[in-house]
CSV table of C-alpha atoms and ligand atoms in Angstrom, one decimal:
chain,number,residue,atom,x,y,z
A,1,MET,CA,21.8,5.3,8.6
A,2,SER,CA,19.8,8.3,7.6
A,3,LEU,CA,16.1,8.0,6.9
A,4,PRO,CA,14.4,10.1,4.2
A,5,THR,CA,12.8,13.3,5.4
A,6,ARG,CA,9.9,13.0,3.0
A,7,VAL,CA,8.0,10.0,1.7
A,8,GLN,CA,5.7,9.8,-1.3
A,9,LEU,CA,2.8,7.4,-1.0
A,10,ILE,CA,0.7,6.0,-3.8
A,11,ASP,CA,-2.6,4.8,-2.5
A,12,VAL,CA,-3.6,1.7,-4.4
A,13,GLY,CA,-6.8,1.1,-2.5
A,14,PRO,CA,-9.2,1.9,-5.4
A,15,ARG,CA,-7.4,-0.6,-7.6
A,16,ASP,CA,-5.4,-3.2,-5.6
A,17,GLY,CA,-7.8,-2.8,-2.8
A,18,LEU,CA,-11.1,-3.1,-4.5
A,19,GLN,CA,-10.1,-5.5,-7.3
A,20,ASN,CA,-10.4,-8.4,-4.9
A,21,GLU,CA,-13.9,-7.5,-3.5
A,22,LYS,CA,-16.5,-10.1,-4.4
A,23,GLN,CA,-19.5,-7.7,-3.9
A,24,PRO,CA,-20.0,-5.2,-6.6
A,25,VAL,CA,-18.7,-1.7,-5.7
A,26,PRO,CA,-20.5,0.9,-7.7
A,27,ALA,CA,-18.4,3.3,-9.7
A,28,ALA,CA,-19.8,6.2,-7.7
A,29,VAL,CA,-18.4,4.7,-4.5
A,30,LYS,CA,-15.0,4.3,-6.2
A,31,ILE,CA,-15.1,7.9,-7.3
A,32,GLY,CA,-16.1,8.9,-3.8
A,33,LEU,CA,-13.1,7.1,-2.4
A,34,VAL,CA,-10.7,8.7,-4.9
A,35,GLN,CA,-12.1,12.1,-3.9
A,36,ARG,CA,-11.6,11.5,-0.2
A,37,LEU,CA,-8.0,10.3,-0.8
A,38,GLN,CA,-7.1,13.4,-2.7
A,39,ASP,CA,-8.9,15.5,0.0
A,40,ALA,CA,-6.6,13.8,2.6
A,41,GLY,CA,-3.6,14.9,0.7
A,42,LEU,CA,-2.7,11.8,-1.4
A,43,THR,CA,-0.9,13.1,-4.5
A,44,GLU,CA,-0.7,9.7,-6.2
A,45,ILE,CA,-3.7,7.4,-6.6
A,46,GLU,CA,-3.9,4.1,-8.5
A,47,VAL,CA,-7.5,4.4,-9.7
A,48,THR,CA,-8.3,1.3,-11.7
A,49,SER,CA,-7.0,-1.2,-14.2
A,50,PHE,CA,-7.7,-1.8,-17.9
A,51,VAL,CA,-7.6,-5.6,-17.7
A,52,SER,CA,-10.0,-8.2,-19.0
A,53,PRO,CA,-13.4,-7.9,-17.3
A,54,LYS,CA,-13.6,-11.7,-17.5
A,55,TRP,CA,-10.4,-12.0,-15.4
A,56,VAL,CA,-11.2,-9.1,-12.9
A,57,PRO,CA,-14.9,-8.2,-13.1
A,58,GLN,CA,-14.6,-5.6,-10.3
A,59,MET,CA,-12.5,-3.3,-12.6
A,60,ALA,CA,-14.9,-3.5,-15.6
A,61,ASP,CA,-16.1,0.1,-14.8
A,62,ASN,CA,-12.6,1.4,-15.4
A,63,ALA,CA,-13.6,4.1,-18.0
A,64,GLU,CA,-16.6,5.2,-15.9
A,65,VAL,CA,-14.5,5.7,-12.8
A,66,MET,CA,-11.8,7.6,-14.7
A,67,ALA,CA,-14.5,9.8,-16.3
A,68,GLY,CA,-16.1,10.4,-12.9
A,69,ILE,CA,-13.2,11.6,-10.8
A,70,THR,CA,-12.6,15.3,-10.3
A,71,ARG,CA,-8.9,15.8,-11.1
A,72,GLN,CA,-7.0,18.0,-8.9
A,73,ALA,CA,-3.8,19.8,-10.0
A,74,GLY,CA,-0.7,18.1,-8.6
A,75,VAL,CA,-2.3,14.7,-8.2
A,76,ARG,CA,-1.1,11.8,-10.4
A,77,TYR,CA,-3.8,9.3,-11.4
A,78,SER,CA,-2.5,5.9,-12.5
A,79,VAL,CA,-4.0,2.8,-14.0
A,80,LEU,CA,-2.8,-0.7,-14.7
A,81,VAL,CA,-2.4,-1.9,-18.2
A,82,PRO,CA,-1.5,-5.4,-19.2
A,83,ASN,CA,-1.3,-5.2,-23.0
A,84,MET,CA,-2.0,-3.0,-26.1
A,85,LYS,CA,-5.8,-3.6,-25.9
A,86,GLY,CA,-5.7,-2.3,-22.3
A,87,TYR,CA,-3.5,0.7,-23.3
A,88,GLU,CA,-5.8,1.7,-26.2
A,89,ALA,CA,-8.8,1.8,-23.8
A,90,ALA,CA,-6.8,3.4,-20.9
A,91,VAL,CA,-5.4,6.3,-23.0
A,92,LEU,CA,-9.0,7.5,-23.7
A,93,SER,CA,-9.3,8.1,-20.0
A,94,ARG,CA,-6.2,10.3,-19.9
A,95,PRO,CA,-4.2,8.7,-17.1
A,96,ASP,CA,-1.1,10.5,-15.9
A,97,GLU,CA,0.7,7.2,-15.5
A,98,ILE,CA,0.2,3.6,-16.6
A,99,VAL,CA,1.5,0.6,-14.8
A,100,VAL,CA,2.6,-2.5,-16.6
A,101,PHE,CA,2.7,-5.4,-14.3
A,102,GLY,CA,5.1,-8.4,-14.6
A,103,ALA,CA,6.4,-10.9,-12.1
A,104,ALA,CA,9.7,-12.3,-10.9
A,105,SER,CA,8.1,-15.8,-10.9
A,106,GLU,CA,7.2,-17.6,-14.0
A,107,LEU,CA,4.2,-19.4,-12.6
A,108,PHE,CA,2.7,-16.2,-11.2
A,109,SER,CA,3.1,-14.5,-14.5
A,110,GLN,CA,1.2,-17.4,-16.1
A,111,LYS,CA,-1.6,-17.3,-13.6
A,112,ASN,CA,-2.0,-13.6,-13.4
A,113,ILE,CA,-1.5,-12.5,-17.0
A,114,ASN,CA,-1.5,-15.8,-18.9
A,115,CYS,CA,2.0,-15.5,-20.4
A,116,SER,CA,5.6,-16.1,-19.5
A,117,ILE,CA,7.9,-13.3,-18.2
A,118,ALA,CA,9.6,-13.1,-21.6
A,119,GLU,CA,6.2,-12.8,-23.4
A,120,SER,CA,5.0,-10.2,-20.9
A,121,ILE,CA,8.0,-8.0,-21.7
A,122,GLU,CA,7.4,-8.4,-25.4
A,123,ARG,CA,3.8,-7.3,-24.8
A,124,PHE,CA,4.8,-4.4,-22.6
A,125,ALA,CA,7.4,-3.0,-25.0
A,126,PRO,CA,5.0,-1.4,-27.5
A,127,VAL,CA,2.7,-0.3,-24.7
A,128,VAL,CA,5.6,1.5,-22.9
A,129,ALA,CA,6.8,3.1,-26.2
A,130,ALA,CA,3.2,4.3,-27.0
A,131,ALA,CA,2.8,5.8,-23.5
A,132,ARG,CA,6.1,7.5,-23.5
A,133,ALA,CA,5.4,9.0,-26.9
A,134,ALA,CA,2.1,10.3,-25.6
A,135,GLY,CA,3.8,11.9,-22.6
A,136,ILE,CA,2.3,9.4,-20.2
A,137,GLN,CA,4.6,8.2,-17.3
A,138,VAL,CA,5.3,4.5,-17.0
A,139,ARG,CA,5.7,2.5,-13.9
A,140,GLY,CA,6.3,-1.3,-13.7
A,141,ALA,CA,5.2,-3.6,-11.0
A,142,ILE,CA,7.4,-6.6,-10.2
A,143,SER,CA,5.1,-9.1,-8.4
A,144,CYS,CA,6.4,-12.0,-6.3
A,145,ALA,CA,9.7,-10.2,-5.8
A,146,MET,CA,10.3,-12.1,-2.5
A,147,ALA,CA,8.0,-15.2,-2.8
A,148,CYS,CA,5.4,-16.7,-5.0
A,149,PRO,CA,2.2,-18.5,-4.1
A,150,TYR,CA,3.0,-21.2,-6.6
A,151,GLU,CA,6.9,-21.4,-6.6
A,152,GLY,CA,7.8,-20.5,-3.0
A,153,ASP,CA,10.9,-18.5,-2.4
A,154,VAL,CA,12.0,-16.2,-5.2
A,155,ALA,CA,15.7,-15.3,-5.5
A,156,PRO,CA,16.8,-11.6,-5.8
A,157,GLU,CA,18.5,-12.5,-9.1
A,158,ARG,CA,14.9,-12.9,-10.6
A,159,VAL,CA,14.0,-9.4,-9.4
A,160,GLU,CA,17.2,-8.0,-10.9
A,161,LEU,CA,16.4,-9.7,-14.2
A,162,VAL,CA,12.9,-8.3,-14.4
A,163,ALA,CA,14.1,-4.9,-13.4
A,164,ARG,CA,16.7,-5.0,-16.1
A,165,LEU,CA,14.1,-6.1,-18.7
A,166,MET,CA,11.8,-3.3,-17.6
A,167,LYS,CA,14.5,-0.8,-17.8
A,168,ASP,CA,15.5,-1.9,-21.3
A,169,ILE,CA,12.0,-1.3,-22.6
A,170,GLY,CA,11.7,2.2,-21.1
A,171,VAL,CA,9.8,1.6,-17.8
A,172,GLN,CA,10.7,4.7,-15.7
A,173,ARG,CA,10.3,3.4,-12.2
A,174,VAL,CA,9.5,0.1,-10.6
A,175,ASP,CA,7.5,-1.3,-7.6
A,176,VAL,CA,9.0,-4.2,-5.8
A,177,ALA,CA,6.0,-6.2,-4.6
A,178,ASP,CA,5.6,-8.7,-1.9
A,179,THR,CA,2.4,-9.9,-3.5
A,180,ILE,CA,1.6,-12.5,-0.8
A,181,GLY,CA,2.9,-10.5,2.2
A,182,VAL,CA,5.3,-13.2,3.5
A,183,ALA,CA,8.7,-11.4,3.4
A,184,THR,CA,10.6,-10.2,6.5
A,185,PRO,CA,13.1,-7.3,6.5
A,186,HIS,CA,16.3,-9.0,5.3
A,187,LYS,CA,14.5,-10.7,2.4
A,188,THR,CA,12.9,-7.3,1.6
A,189,ARG,CA,16.3,-5.6,1.6
A,190,ARG,CA,17.7,-8.1,-0.8
A,191,ALA,CA,14.8,-7.7,-3.2
A,192,MET,CA,15.1,-3.9,-3.1
A,193,GLU,CA,18.9,-4.1,-3.6
A,194,ALA,CA,18.3,-6.2,-6.7
A,195,ALA,CA,16.0,-3.6,-8.2
A,196,LEU,CA,18.5,-0.8,-7.3
A,197,LYS,CA,21.0,-2.5,-9.6
A,198,HIS,CA,19.0,-1.0,-12.5
A,199,TYR,CA,17.0,1.9,-11.0
A,200,ASP,CA,18.1,4.7,-8.8
A,201,LEU,CA,16.8,5.3,-5.3
A,202,ASN,CA,14.2,7.8,-6.6
A,203,ASN,CA,12.7,5.2,-8.9
A,204,VAL,CA,12.2,2.1,-6.7
A,205,SER,CA,9.2,1.7,-4.5
A,206,GLY,CA,8.0,-0.8,-2.0
A,207,HIS,CA,4.6,-2.5,-2.4
A,208,PHE,CA,4.1,-4.7,0.6
A,209,HIS,CA,1.0,-6.8,1.3
A,210,ASP,CA,0.5,-7.4,5.0
A,211,THR,CA,-0.6,-11.0,5.2
A,212,TYR,CA,1.8,-11.9,7.9
A,213,GLY,CA,1.9,-8.5,9.6
A,214,GLN,CA,5.5,-7.7,8.4
A,215,ALA,CA,4.7,-4.8,6.1
A,216,LEU,CA,5.6,-2.0,8.5
A,217,ALA,CA,8.9,-3.7,9.4
A,218,ASN,CA,9.6,-4.2,5.7
A,219,THR,CA,8.8,-0.5,5.1
A,220,TYR,CA,11.2,0.5,7.8
A,221,ALA,CA,13.9,-1.7,6.3
A,222,ALA,CA,13.4,-0.1,3.0
A,223,LEU,CA,13.4,3.4,4.5
A,224,GLU,CA,16.8,2.6,6.1
A,225,MET,CA,18.1,2.0,2.6
A,226,GLY,CA,16.8,5.4,1.5
A,227,ILE,CA,13.8,4.2,-0.4
A,228,TRP,CA,11.2,6.9,-0.1
A,229,ASN,CA,8.3,5.7,-2.4
A,230,PHE,CA,5.8,3.2,-1.2
A,231,GLN,CA,2.4,1.9,-2.2
A,232,SER,CA,-0.2,1.3,0.4
A,233,SER,CA,-4.0,0.9,0.6
A,234,VAL,CA,-6.4,2.9,2.6
A,235,ALA,CA,-8.1,0.7,5.3
A,236,GLY,CA,-5.7,-2.1,4.3
A,237,LEU,CA,-8.1,-3.1,1.5
A,238,GLY,CA,-7.3,-5.7,-1.0
A,239,GLY,CA,-5.3,-8.6,-2.3
A,240,CYS,CA,-4.8,-10.2,-5.7
A,241,PRO,CA,-7.4,-12.5,-7.1
A,242,TYR,CA,-4.5,-14.7,-8.5
A,243,ALA,CA,-2.7,-14.9,-5.1
A,244,LYS,CA,-5.1,-16.8,-3.0
A,245,GLY,CA,-4.9,-16.2,0.8
A,246,ALA,CA,-2.9,-13.0,0.4
A,247,THR,CA,-4.5,-10.1,2.2
A,248,GLY,CA,-4.4,-6.4,1.4
A,249,ASN,CA,-1.6,-4.0,1.1
A,250,VAL,CA,-0.3,-2.4,4.3
A,251,ALA,CA,-2.8,0.2,5.4
A,252,THR,CA,-2.0,3.7,4.4
A,253,GLU,CA,-3.1,4.9,7.8
A,254,ASP,CA,-0.6,2.7,9.5
A,255,VAL,CA,2.3,3.8,7.2
A,256,VAL,CA,1.4,7.5,7.7
A,257,TYR,CA,1.3,7.0,11.5
A,258,LEU,CA,4.7,5.3,11.4
A,259,LEU,CA,6.2,8.1,9.2
A,260,HIS,CA,4.7,11.0,11.0
A,261,GLY,CA,5.8,9.5,14.3
A,262,MET,CA,9.4,9.6,13.0
A,263,GLY,CA,9.0,13.2,11.7
A,264,ILE,CA,8.9,12.1,8.1
A,265,GLU,CA,6.8,14.3,5.9
A,266,THR,CA,4.0,12.9,3.7
A,267,GLY,CA,1.7,15.8,3.0
A,268,ILE,CA,-1.2,13.6,4.2
A,269,ASP,CA,-3.7,14.6,6.8
A,270,LEU,CA,-4.1,11.4,8.9
A,271,ASP,CA,-7.6,12.4,10.3
A,272,LYS,CA,-8.9,12.9,6.8
A,273,LEU,CA,-7.3,9.7,5.7
A,274,VAL,CA,-9.1,7.9,8.5
A,275,ASP,CA,-12.3,9.4,7.2
A,276,ALA,CA,-11.6,8.0,3.7
A,277,GLY,CA,-11.0,4.6,5.2
A,278,GLN,CA,-14.2,4.8,7.2
A,279,TYR,CA,-16.1,5.7,4.1
A,280,ILE,CA,-15.1,2.7,2.1
A,281,SER,CA,-15.3,0.4,5.2
A,282,ASP,CA,-18.8,1.5,5.9
A,283,PHE,CA,-19.7,0.6,2.3
A,284,LEU,CA,-18.1,-2.8,2.6
A,285,GLN,CA,-19.7,-3.2,6.0
A,286,ARG,CA,-16.5,-4.2,7.9
A,287,PRO,CA,-14.1,-2.3,10.1
A,288,PRO,CA,-11.0,-0.8,8.5
A,289,ASN,CA,-8.1,-3.3,8.5
A,290,SER,CA,-5.7,-0.7,10.0
A,291,ARG,CA,-4.5,-0.7,13.6
A,292,ALA,CA,-3.9,3.1,13.5
A,293,ALA,CA,-7.3,3.8,12.0
A,294,THR,CA,-9.0,1.6,14.6
A,295,ALA,CA,-7.2,3.3,17.5
A,296,LEU,CA,-8.0,6.8,16.1
A,297,LEU,CA,-11.6,5.9,15.6
A,298,ASN,CA,-11.9,4.5,19.1
A,299,LYS,CA,-10.4,7.7,20.5
A,300,ARG,CA,-12.9,9.8,18.6
A,301,SER,CA,-15.9,8.0,19.9
B,401,LIG,P1,-5.9,-13.7,-22.2
B,401,LIG,O1,-7.1,-14.5,-22.0
B,401,LIG,O2,-4.6,-14.4,-22.4
B,401,LIG,O3,-6.0,-12.5,-23.3
B,401,LIG,O4,-5.7,-12.8,-20.9
B,401,LIG,P2,-6.3,-12.6,-24.8
B,401,LIG,O5,-5.4,-11.5,-25.4
B,401,LIG,O6,-6.2,-14.0,-25.3
B,401,LIG,O7,-7.8,-12.1,-24.9
B,401,LIG,C1,-8.9,-12.9,-24.4
B,401,LIG,C2,-10.1,-12.0,-24.3
B,401,LIG,O8,-9.8,-10.9,-23.3
B,401,LIG,C3,-10.5,-11.3,-25.6
B,401,LIG,O9,-11.9,-11.1,-25.5
B,401,LIG,C4,-9.8,-10.0,-25.5
B,401,LIG,O10,-10.4,-9.0,-26.3
B,401,LIG,C5,-10.0,-9.7,-24.0
B,401,LIG,P3,-13.0,-12.2,-26.2
B,401,LIG,O11,-12.5,-12.2,-27.6
B,401,LIG,O12,-12.7,-13.5,-25.5
B,401,LIG,O13,-14.3,-11.5,-25.9
B,401,LIG,N1,-8.9,-8.8,-23.5
B,401,LIG,C6,-9.2,-7.6,-22.8
B,401,LIG,N2,-10.3,-7.0,-22.5
B,401,LIG,C7,-10.2,-5.8,-21.8
B,401,LIG,N3,-9.0,-5.3,-21.5
B,401,LIG,C8,-7.9,-5.9,-21.8
B,401,LIG,C9,-7.9,-7.1,-22.5
B,401,LIG,N4,-7.0,-7.9,-23.0
B,401,LIG,C10,-7.6,-8.9,-23.6
B,401,LIG,N5,-6.7,-5.3,-21.5
B,401,LIG,C11,-5.0,-10.7,-19.9
B,401,LIG,C12,-4.6,-11.9,-20.8
B,401,LIG,C13,-3.7,-10.0,-19.6
B,401,LIG,C14,-5.9,-9.8,-20.6
B,401,LIG,C15,-5.6,-11.3,-18.6
B,401,LIG,O14,-4.8,-12.3,-18.1
B,401,LIG,C16,-5.9,-10.3,-17.6
B,401,LIG,O15,-6.7,-9.4,-17.8
B,401,LIG,N6,-5.2,-10.4,-16.4
B,401,LIG,C17,-5.3,-9.4,-15.4
B,401,LIG,C18,-5.1,-10.0,-14.1
B,401,LIG,C19,-5.1,-8.9,-13.0
B,401,LIG,O16,-5.7,-7.8,-13.2
B,401,LIG,N7,-4.5,-9.2,-11.9
B,401,LIG,C20,-4.5,-8.2,-10.8
B,401,LIG,C21,-3.7,-7.1,-11.0
B,401,LIG,S1,-1.9,-7.4,-10.7
B,401,LIG,C22,-1.7,-7.2,-9.0
B,401,LIG,O17,-2.7,-7.1,-8.3
B,401,LIG,C23,-0.3,-7.3,-8.5
B,401,LIG,C24,0.2,-5.9,-8.1
B,401,LIG,O18,-0.7,-5.3,-7.1
B,401,LIG,C25,1.6,-6.0,-7.5
B,401,LIG,C26,1.6,-7.1,-6.4
B,401,LIG,O19,1.0,-7.0,-5.4
B,401,LIG,O20,2.2,-8.1,-6.8
B,401,LIG,C27,0.2,-4.9,-9.2
B,402,LIG,MG1,-0.6,-5.7,-5.0
């Protein structure tokens, strides 16, 4: 067993985190959050999504947020895109990367993007081709890679299938997502192995929601496999509006604490990251959903 010496984190707080908030979060606050994340050393930030505002009203200010961020050299800004209409709007905002998002479960695909898995791939194909032709990177999210809120357990073969379909249409790297945060390490390992049948170690990342408190254990299990890309959310923000009861992604602060504690480099300043989490938590009027951030904030006061 040899753990990676460096880990690349994508903070998905501004998108996955805030998409689920019922109260309106002004574009200026989202822009402020992106700024604080890049100040803390995050070099990949999922900023927003170009989805239907009827489906996810919180992301309706996507173009305003993208226009308002101050881009920093060396930082990759990504956005979610479900279809050509979303791509055409997104491209005007000059994202460095787009994320097409499919699922390993048919019912979740229907509930989340209103089409079957096969239809989703058909929709993504021209989007991926257009993005690649324009020099924009393409990532693919595989939701419900371990379990589905509507279908229950999801077999690794389903993940392998979607990974293959994504690879065939030109998606460059994939996120293996535990959308509802129910997986434990063995289940996680099998889902990651399934994606690794079609993508190499550099192009598979873990996206773990923390509903049952297993996300750090799952992260460790993936690290043991050599996976070194993960998504996490500052202050543990978030959830998916189409996965009821699921809580946010694992908190970036907790992942950074884990990694630094094992001597794994992230390029992130944990204190500044805690400040970023505090900033958005103050706005939302609740404490950060991160054990490490809470401990560090208690120590400060
Ligand atoms: P639909 O209703 O089937 O779409 O929704 P449609 O093509 O029939 O169009 C219906 C209306 O939406 C039309 O407007 C379109 O113009 C408009 P109308 O004529 O009624 O006024 N429309 C759009 N507007 C803006 N941007 C667009 C767009 N597309 C159509 N891109 C659709 C299909 C995919 C649009 C819808 O289901 C949708 O927006 N879903 C998004 C759901 C979502 O954002 N979920 C959360 C993100 S995924 C996630 O969180 C999981 C992840 O974190 C990984 C994990 O944890 O699992 C990534
Ligand atoms: Mg998610």
